[in-house]
Coordinates of C-alpha atoms in Angstrom, one line a residue:
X1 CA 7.7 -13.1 -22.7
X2 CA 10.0 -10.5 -21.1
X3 CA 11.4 -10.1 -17.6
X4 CA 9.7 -6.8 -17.4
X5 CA 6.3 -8.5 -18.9
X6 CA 6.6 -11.7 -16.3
X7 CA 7.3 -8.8 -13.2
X8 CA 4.3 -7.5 -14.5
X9 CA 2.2 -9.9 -14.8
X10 CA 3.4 -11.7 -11.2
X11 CA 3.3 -8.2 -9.7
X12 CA -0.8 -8.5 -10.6
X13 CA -1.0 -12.1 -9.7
X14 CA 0.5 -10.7 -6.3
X15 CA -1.8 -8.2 -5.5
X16 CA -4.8 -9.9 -6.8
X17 CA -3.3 -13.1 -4.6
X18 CA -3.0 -10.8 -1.4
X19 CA -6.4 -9.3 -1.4
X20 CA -8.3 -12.2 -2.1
X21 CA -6.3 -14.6 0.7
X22 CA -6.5 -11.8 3.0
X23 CA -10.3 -11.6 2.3
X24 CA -10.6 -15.3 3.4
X25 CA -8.3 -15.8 5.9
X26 CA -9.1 -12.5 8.1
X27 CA -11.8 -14.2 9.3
X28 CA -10.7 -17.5 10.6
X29 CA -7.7 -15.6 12.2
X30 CA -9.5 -13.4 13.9
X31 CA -11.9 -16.1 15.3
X32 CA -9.3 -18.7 16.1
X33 CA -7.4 -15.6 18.2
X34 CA -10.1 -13.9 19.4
X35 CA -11.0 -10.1 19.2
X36 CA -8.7 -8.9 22.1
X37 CA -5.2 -11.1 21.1
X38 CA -5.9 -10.3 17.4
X39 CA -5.6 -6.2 18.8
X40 CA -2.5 -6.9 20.4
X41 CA -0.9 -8.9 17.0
X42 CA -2.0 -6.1 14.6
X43 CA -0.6 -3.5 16.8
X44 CA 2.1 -4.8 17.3
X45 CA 2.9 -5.2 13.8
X46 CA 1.9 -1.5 13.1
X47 CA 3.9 -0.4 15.6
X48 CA 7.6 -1.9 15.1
X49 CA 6.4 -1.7 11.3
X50 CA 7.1 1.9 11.9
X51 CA 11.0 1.0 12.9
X52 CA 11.2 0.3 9.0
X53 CA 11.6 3.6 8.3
X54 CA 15.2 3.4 9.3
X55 CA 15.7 1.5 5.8
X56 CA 16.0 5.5 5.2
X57 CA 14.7 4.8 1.2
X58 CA 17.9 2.6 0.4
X59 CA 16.5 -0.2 -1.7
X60 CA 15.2 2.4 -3.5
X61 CA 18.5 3.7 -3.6
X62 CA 20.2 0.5 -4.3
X63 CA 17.9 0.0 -7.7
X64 CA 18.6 3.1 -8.7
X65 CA 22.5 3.1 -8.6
X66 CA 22.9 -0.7 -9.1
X67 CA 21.1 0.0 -12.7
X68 CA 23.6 3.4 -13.4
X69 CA 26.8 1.1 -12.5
X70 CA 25.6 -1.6 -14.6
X71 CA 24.7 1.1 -17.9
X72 CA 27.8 2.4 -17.3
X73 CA 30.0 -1.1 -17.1
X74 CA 31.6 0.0 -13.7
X75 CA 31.8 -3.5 -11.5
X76 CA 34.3 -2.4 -9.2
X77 CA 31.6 1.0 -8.5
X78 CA 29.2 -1.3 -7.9
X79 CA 30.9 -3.5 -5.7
X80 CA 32.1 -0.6 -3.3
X81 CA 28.5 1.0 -3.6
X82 CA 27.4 -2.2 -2.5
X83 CA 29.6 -2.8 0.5
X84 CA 28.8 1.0 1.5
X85 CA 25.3 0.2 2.0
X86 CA 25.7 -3.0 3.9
X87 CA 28.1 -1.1 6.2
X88 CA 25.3 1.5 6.7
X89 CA 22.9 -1.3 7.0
X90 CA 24.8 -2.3 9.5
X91 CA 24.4 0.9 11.5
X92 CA 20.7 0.5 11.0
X93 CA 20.3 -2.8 11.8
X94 CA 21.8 -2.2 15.6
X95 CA 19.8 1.4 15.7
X96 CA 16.3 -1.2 15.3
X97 CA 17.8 -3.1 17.7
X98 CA 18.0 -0.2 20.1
X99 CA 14.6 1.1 19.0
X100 CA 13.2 -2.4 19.8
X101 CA 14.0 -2.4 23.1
X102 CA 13.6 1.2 23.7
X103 CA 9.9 0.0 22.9
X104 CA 9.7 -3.3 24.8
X105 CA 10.9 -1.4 28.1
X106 CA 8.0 1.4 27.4
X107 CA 5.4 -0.8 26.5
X108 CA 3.7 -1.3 30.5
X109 CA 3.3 2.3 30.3
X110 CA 2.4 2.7 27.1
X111 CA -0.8 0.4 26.6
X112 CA -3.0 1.8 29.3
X113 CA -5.8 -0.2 28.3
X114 CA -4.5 -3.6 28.1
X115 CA -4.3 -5.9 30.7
X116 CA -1.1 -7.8 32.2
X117 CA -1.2 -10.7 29.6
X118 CA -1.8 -9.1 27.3
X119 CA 1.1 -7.0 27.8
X120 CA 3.3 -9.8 28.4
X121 CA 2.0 -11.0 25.1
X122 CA 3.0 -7.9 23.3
X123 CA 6.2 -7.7 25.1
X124 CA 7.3 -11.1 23.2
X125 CA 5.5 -10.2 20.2
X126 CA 8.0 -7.3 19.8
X127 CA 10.9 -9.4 20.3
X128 CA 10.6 -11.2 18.1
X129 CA 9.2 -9.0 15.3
X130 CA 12.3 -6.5 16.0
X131 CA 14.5 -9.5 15.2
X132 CA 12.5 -9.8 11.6
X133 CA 12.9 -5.9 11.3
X134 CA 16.6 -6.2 11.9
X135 CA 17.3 -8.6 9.3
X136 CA 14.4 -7.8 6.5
X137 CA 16.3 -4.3 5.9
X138 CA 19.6 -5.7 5.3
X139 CA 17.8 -8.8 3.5
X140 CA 15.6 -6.7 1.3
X141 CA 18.8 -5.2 -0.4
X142 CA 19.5 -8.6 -2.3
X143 CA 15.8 -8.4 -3.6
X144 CA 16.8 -4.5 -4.9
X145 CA 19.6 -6.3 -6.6
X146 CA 17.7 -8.4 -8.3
X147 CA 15.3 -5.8 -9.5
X148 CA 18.2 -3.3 -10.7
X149 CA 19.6 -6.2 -12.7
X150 CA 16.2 -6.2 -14.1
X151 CA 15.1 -9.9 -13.3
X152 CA 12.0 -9.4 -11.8
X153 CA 10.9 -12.6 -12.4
X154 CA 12.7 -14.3 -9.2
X155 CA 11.8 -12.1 -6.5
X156 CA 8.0 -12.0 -7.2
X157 CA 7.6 -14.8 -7.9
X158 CA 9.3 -16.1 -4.7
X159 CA 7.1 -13.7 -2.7
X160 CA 3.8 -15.4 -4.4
X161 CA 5.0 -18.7 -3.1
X162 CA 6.2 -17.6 0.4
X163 CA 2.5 -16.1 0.5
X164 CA 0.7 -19.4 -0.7
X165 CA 2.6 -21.5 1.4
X166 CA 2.5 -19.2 4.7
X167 CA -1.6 -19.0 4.0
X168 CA -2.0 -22.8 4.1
X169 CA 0.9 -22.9 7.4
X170 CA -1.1 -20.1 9.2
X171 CA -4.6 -21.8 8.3
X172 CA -2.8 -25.3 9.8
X173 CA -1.5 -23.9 12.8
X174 CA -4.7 -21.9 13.8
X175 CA -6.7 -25.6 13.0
X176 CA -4.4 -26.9 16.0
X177 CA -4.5 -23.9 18.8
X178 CA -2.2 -22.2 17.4
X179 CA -2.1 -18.5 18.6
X180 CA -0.2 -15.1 18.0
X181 CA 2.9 -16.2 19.0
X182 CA 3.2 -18.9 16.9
X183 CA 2.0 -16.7 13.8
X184 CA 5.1 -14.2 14.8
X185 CA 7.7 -17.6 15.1
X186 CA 6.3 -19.0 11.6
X187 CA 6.8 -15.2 10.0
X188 CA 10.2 -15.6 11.5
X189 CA 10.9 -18.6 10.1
X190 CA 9.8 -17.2 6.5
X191 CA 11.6 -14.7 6.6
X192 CA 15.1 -16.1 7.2
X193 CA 14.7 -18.9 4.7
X194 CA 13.7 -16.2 1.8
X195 CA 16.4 -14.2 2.7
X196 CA 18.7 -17.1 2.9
X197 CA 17.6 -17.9 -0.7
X198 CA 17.9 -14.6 -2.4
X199 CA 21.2 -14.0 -1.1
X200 CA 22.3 -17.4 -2.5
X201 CA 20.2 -16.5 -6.1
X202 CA 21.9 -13.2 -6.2
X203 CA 25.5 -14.2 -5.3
X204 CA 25.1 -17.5 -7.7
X205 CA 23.0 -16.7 -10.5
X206 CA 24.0 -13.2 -11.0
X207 CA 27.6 -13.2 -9.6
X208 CA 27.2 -10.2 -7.6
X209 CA 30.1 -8.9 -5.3
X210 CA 30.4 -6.8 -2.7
X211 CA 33.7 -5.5 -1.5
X212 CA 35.0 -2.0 -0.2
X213 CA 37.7 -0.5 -2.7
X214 CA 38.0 2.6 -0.6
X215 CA 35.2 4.5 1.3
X216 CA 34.7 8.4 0.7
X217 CA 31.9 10.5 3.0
X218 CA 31.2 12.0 -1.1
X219 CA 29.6 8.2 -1.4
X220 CA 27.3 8.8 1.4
X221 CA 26.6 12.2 0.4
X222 CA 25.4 10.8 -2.3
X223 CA 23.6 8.2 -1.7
X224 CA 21.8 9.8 1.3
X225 CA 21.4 12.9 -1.0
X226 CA 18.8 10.4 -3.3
X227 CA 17.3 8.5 -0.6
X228 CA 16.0 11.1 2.0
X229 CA 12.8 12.2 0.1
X230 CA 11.9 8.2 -0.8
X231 CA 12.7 8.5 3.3
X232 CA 9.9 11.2 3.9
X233 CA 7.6 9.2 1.6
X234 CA 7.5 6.2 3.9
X235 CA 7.1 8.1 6.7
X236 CA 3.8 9.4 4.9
X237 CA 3.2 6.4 4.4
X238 CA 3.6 5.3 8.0
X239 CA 1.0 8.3 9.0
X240 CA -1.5 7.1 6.6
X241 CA -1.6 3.8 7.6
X242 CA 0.2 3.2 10.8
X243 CA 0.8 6.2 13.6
X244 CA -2.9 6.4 13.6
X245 CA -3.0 2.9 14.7
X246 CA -0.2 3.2 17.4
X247 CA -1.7 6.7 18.6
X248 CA -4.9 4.8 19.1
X249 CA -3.3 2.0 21.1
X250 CA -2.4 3.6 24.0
X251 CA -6.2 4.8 24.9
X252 CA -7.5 2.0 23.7
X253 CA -8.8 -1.4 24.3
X254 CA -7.4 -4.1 21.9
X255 CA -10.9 -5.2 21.0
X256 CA -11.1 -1.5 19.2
X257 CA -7.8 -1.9 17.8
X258 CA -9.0 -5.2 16.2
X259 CA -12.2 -3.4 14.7
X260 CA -10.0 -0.3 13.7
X261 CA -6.9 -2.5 11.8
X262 CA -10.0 -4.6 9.8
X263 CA -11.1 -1.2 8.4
X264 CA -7.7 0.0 7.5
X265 CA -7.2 -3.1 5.9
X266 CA -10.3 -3.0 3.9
X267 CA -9.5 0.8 3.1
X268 CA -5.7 -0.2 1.6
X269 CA -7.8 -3.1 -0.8
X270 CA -9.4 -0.1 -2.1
X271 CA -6.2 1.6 -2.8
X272 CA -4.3 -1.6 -4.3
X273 CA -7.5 -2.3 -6.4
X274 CA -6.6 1.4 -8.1
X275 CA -2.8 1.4 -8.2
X276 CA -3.2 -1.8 -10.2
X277 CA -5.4 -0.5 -12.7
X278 CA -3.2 3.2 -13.2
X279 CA 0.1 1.4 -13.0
X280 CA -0.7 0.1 -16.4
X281 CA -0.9 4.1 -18.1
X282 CA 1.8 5.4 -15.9
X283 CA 4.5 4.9 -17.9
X284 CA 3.5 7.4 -20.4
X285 CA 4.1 10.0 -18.1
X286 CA 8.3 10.2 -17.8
X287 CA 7.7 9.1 -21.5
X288 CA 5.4 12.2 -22.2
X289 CA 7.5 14.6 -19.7
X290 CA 10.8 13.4 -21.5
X291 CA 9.3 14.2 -25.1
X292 CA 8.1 17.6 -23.5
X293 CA 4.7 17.3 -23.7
X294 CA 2.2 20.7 -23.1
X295 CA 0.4 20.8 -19.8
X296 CA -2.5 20.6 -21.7
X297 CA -1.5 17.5 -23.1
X298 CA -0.9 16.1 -19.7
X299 CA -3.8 16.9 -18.5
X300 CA -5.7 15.2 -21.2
X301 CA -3.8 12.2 -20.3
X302 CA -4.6 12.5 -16.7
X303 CA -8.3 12.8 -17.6
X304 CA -8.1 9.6 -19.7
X305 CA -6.5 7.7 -16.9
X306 CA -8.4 9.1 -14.1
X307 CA -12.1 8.3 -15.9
X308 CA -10.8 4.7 -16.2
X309 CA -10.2 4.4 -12.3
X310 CA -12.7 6.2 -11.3
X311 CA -15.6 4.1 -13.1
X312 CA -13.4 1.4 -11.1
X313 CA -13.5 2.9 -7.9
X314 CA -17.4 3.8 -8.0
X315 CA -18.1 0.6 -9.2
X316 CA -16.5 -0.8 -5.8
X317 CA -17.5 2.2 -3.7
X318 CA -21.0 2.5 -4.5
X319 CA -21.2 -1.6 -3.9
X320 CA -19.4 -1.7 -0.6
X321 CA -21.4 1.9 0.6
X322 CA -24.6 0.0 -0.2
X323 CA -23.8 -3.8 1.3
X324 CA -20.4 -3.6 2.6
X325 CA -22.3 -3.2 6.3
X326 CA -24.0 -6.7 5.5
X327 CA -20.4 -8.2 3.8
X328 CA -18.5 -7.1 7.3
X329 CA -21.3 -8.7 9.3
X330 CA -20.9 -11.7 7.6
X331 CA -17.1 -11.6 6.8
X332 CA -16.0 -11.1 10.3
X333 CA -19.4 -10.3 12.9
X334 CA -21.6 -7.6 13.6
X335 CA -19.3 -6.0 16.5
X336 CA -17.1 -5.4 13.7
X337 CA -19.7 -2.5 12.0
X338 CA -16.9 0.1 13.2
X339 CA -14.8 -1.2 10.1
X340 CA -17.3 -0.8 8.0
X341 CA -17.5 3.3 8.5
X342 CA -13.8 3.4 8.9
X343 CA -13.0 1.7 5.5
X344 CA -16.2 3.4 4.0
X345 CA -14.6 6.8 5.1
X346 CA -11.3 6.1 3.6
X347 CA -12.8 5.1 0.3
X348 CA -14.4 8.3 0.3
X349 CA -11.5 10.5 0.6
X350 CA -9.1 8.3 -0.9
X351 CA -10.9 8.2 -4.3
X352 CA -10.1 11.7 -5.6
X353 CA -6.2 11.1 -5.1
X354 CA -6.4 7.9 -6.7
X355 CA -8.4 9.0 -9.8
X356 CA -5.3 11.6 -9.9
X357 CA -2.8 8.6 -9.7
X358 CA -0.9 10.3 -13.4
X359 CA 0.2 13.0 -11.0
X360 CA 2.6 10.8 -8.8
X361 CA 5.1 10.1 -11.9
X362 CA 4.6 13.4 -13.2
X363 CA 5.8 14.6 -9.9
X364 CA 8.5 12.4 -10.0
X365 CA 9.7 13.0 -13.7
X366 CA 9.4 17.2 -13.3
X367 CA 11.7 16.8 -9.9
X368 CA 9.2 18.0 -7.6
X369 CA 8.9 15.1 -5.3
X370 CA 10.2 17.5 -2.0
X371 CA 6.8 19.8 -2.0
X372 CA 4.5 16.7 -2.4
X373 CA 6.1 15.0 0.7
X374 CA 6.7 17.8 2.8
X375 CA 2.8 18.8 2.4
X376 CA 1.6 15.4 2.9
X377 CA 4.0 15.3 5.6
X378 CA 2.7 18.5 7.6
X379 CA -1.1 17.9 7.1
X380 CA -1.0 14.2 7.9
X381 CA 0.8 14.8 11.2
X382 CA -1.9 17.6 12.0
X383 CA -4.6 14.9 11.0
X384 CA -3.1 12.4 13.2
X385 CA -3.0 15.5 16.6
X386 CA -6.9 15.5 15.8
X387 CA -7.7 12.1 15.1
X388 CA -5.8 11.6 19.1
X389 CA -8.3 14.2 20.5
X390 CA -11.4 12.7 18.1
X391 CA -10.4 9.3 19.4
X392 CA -10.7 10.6 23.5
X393 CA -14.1 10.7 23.0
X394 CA -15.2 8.6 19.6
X395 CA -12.1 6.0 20.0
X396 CA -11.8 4.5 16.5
X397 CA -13.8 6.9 14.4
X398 CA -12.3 9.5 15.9
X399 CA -8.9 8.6 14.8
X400 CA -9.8 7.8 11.0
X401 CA -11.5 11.3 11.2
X402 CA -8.9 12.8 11.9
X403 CA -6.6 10.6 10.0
X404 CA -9.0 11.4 6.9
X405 CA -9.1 15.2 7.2
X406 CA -5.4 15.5 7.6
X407 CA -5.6 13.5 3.5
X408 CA -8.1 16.1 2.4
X409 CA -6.5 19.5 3.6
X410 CA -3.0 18.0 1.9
X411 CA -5.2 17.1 -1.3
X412 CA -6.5 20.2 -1.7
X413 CA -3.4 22.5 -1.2
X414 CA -2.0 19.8 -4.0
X415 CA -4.3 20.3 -6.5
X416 CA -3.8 24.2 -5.7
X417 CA 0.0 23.3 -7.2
X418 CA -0.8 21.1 -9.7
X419 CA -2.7 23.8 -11.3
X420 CA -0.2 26.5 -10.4
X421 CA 3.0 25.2 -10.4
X422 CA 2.8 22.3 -13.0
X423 CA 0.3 23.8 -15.2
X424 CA -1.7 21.2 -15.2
X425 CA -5.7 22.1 -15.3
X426 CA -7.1 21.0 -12.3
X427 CA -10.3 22.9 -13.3
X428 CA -11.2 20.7 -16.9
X429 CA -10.2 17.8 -15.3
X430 CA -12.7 17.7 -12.4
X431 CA -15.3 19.2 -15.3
X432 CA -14.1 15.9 -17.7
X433 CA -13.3 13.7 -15.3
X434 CA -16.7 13.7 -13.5
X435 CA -18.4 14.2 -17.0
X436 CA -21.3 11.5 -17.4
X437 CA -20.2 9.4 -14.8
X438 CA -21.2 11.0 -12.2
X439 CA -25.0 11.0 -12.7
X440 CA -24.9 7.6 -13.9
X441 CA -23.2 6.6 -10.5
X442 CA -26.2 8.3 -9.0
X443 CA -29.0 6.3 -10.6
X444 CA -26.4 3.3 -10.5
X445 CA -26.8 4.0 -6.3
X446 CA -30.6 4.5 -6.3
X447 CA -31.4 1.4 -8.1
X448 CA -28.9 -0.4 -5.9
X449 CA -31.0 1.0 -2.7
X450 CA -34.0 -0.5 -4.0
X451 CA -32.3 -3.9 -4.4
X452 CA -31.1 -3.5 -0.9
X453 CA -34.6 -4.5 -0.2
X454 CA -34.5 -7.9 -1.1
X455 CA -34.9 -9.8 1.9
X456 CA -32.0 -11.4 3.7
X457 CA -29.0 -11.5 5.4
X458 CA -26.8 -14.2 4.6
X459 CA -24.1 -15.5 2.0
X460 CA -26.7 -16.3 -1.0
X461 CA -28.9 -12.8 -0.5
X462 CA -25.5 -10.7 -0.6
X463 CA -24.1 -12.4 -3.6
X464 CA -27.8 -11.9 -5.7
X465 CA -27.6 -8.2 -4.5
X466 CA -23.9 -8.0 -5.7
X467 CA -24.8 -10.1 -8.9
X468 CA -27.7 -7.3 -9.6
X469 CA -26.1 -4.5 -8.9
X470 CA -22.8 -5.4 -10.8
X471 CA -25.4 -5.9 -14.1
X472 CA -26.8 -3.0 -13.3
X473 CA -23.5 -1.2 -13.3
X474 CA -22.1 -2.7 -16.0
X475 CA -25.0 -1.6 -18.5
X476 CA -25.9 1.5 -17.1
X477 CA -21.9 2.5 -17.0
X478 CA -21.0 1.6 -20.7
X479 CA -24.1 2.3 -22.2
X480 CA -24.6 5.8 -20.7
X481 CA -21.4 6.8 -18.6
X482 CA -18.5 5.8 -20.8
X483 CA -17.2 7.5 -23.8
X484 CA -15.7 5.7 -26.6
X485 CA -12.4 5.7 -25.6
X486 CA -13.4 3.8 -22.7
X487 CA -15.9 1.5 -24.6
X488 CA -13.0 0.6 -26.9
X489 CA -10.4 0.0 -23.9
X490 CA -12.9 -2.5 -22.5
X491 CA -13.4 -4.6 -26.2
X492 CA -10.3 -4.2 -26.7
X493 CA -9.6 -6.7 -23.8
X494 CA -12.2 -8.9 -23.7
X495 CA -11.1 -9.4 -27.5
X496 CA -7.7 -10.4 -26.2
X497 CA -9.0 -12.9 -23.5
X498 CA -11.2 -14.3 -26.7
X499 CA -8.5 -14.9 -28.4
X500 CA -6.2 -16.8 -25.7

């Protein structure tokens, strides 16, 4: 098997890994912290998280540049390119610093609603996480290596163990008292030794150097000139996931915060669970734009991809709208039911983007990345102004309202330019894309009411009610919803497991 299939495969195993662990181990954190600490720890991570940004889209960068140098045979280009980016790494590295404790110093002020320990608790919490922030961006560069030299092998799979073995630390150290702090000192601990390790892989095994032949401002031109739009990505990123978070913290109490970071988390399962079903058709797209495929052409790819994910995603949404109240109850406690309607309310208007997941490398392979981020940009920040005023008054729900509208508006004006601008029709692929599914989803939901009925509340009566409604699914779906492409696509790989 090759590099590329093993990355593949491992990238999978990863997400599949992440979800599930996180699944079993949110609970058990949250009751060995408690509600109010585990606020303070998931805000805090959201909000120096944000200081990432400052990576300014380099790794990217560095994959993208390490790989030309490589095609083209130049080591000594590589090796200056290289020392470029740790000297601006560097830079960024002290600019954390200063944004750390720019942060730390604010932080009385900031969280109105928390009390003096648990401010004191945050203080050191962002210590410490600034430290990992400061060296994860300069770290993460030897991982890019790795990836530009196309071994993808050594990096994920090191990930999957750090994860494995960090679970069964965390799990240890919560079975003993352990607290927040000593979940932020074990991360820090992680964190140097895989950096240490991937430095010594990339420096050993594939005899990289770094060293400055001469240093032109046309180098940073250049590289900055790559990296600024993979810059405004994450901070789209960072308002989809994050700012609303941190806007949220300083009104609120860090009981809501815990409430509101379980349904974010449960929201970004959704998204995972998608991205790894569409990353396996996304390649055709540079293949198909290279080859100059018609509009048309792409828009009967998109509607092939987008049917597949979106008998996925109604398959999990119509299952979590119907008993993910009673899963959250169980999973983490009923003064948790906030989650529930925030992750319910994400799945909702995160389904239509990810059903159009084809149009991201389209996007990317046409050169038109700028519009997409720019809008996403502009409407997510105007969703974040009104989820702050929602939140005055409706705290957490507020704030994903907000949050969710801001995803809509820019989802809307993009579909506007996908059928515009790239020719795409938007019109047949809501027509196809919706075709048969839709009403089958609908009796799918109405028969899974009715088995909402069956009496009780705990571990065994969810499971039946999942079990039922997943057969009912199932046959109702490929019997009545799918069309043969999809019918085949699913033999197709249960005849491969058969055969294993």
């Amino acid at each position: 098997m090759s590099q590329l299939k093993k990355g593949a495969f491992l990238n999978y195993a990863s997400i599949i890994l992440t979800n599930v662990v996180g699944l079993l181990l949110t609970p058990f954190i949250i009751r060995s912290l408690g509600d109010s600490e585990y606020g303070v720890y998931t805000t805090i991570g959201a909000l120096v998280g944000t200081i990432s940004l400052l990576d300014l889209g380099l790794n990217n960068t560095i994959i993208r540049f390490v790989a030309q140098y490589r095609a083209e045979k130049d080591k000594k280009g590589e090796e200056n390119f290289l020392a470029i980016t740790m000297l601006i790494y560097l830079f960024i590295s002290i600019a954390v610093v200063a944004s750390g404790f720019f942060i730390y110093n604010y932080a009385d002020s900031y969280f109105e609603q928390m009390s003096i320990d648990e401010i004191a608790l945050a203080k050191n919490m962002i210590l410490f996480v600034i430290f990992n922030v400061a060296i994860s961006l300069p770290g993460g560069s030897f991982t890019a290596i790795c990836i530009a030299y196309e071994n993808f092998v050594f990096p994920k799979a090191l990930n999957i163990i750090r994860y494995i073995i960090r679970s069964i630390t965390v799990t240890v150290i919560l079975l003993y008292g352990g607290k927040a702090m000593s979940l932020v000192i074990l991360d820090t601990i992680f964190n140097i030794l895989i950096i240490v390790i991937t430095i010594y892989y990339t420096f050993t095994r594939l005899n990289i150097k770094i060293k400055l032949h001469k240093f032109e401002w046309k180098y940073l031109r250049r590289i900055f000139s790559y990296s600024i739009w993979i810059f405004i990505y994450g901070i789209v990123a960072q308002f989809q996931w994050k700012v609303g978070h941190i806007t949220l913290s300083k009104i609120s109490t860090p009981e809501i915060l815990s409430v509101y970071a379980v349904g974010l988390m449960l929201g970004g399962y959704y998204g995972a669970f998608s991205s790894a079903i569409t990353s396996v058709f996304l390649p055709r797209a540079t293949k198909m734009t290279v080859n100059k495929a018609t509009p048309e052409m792409l828009t009967t790819e998109m509607i092939k991809i987008g049917r597949v994910s979106l008998i996925a995603l109604f398959y999990i949404l119509g299952a979590f709208t119907l008993y993910g109240l009673q899963f959250v109850n169980l999973w983490v406690g009923e003064t948790y039911h906030d989650s529930w309607v925030i992750a319910l309310m994400i799945m909702i208007a995160y389904t239509v983007p990810l059903a159009q997941g084809f149009t991201g490398p389209l996007i990317e392979a046409q050169n038109k990345v700028a519009f997409k981020s720019i809008i996403y940009l502009i409407f997510l920040f105007i969703g974040t102004v009104i989820g702050y005023f929602s939140s005055l008054k409706y705290g957490a729900l507020g704030m994903i309202t907000g949050t969710v509208i801001g995803w809509i508006l820019a989802q809307n004006v993009m579909n506007f330019f996908y059928q515009r601008v790239m020719k795409l029709n938007i019109l047949r692929f809501f027509k196809e894309i919706f075709n048969k599914i839709l009403p089958i989803q609908i009796l799918i939901v109405v028969i899974g009411y009715a088995i909402n009925f069956i009496p009780g509340e705990n571990w065994l009566n969810f499971i039946i009610k999942g079990l039922l409604y997943t057969l009912t699914f199932g046959i109702l779906m490929y019997f009545f919803g799918m069309i043969p492409f999809e019918k085949k696509l699913i033999k197709d790989t249960f005849s491969k497991f058969s055969k294993k």
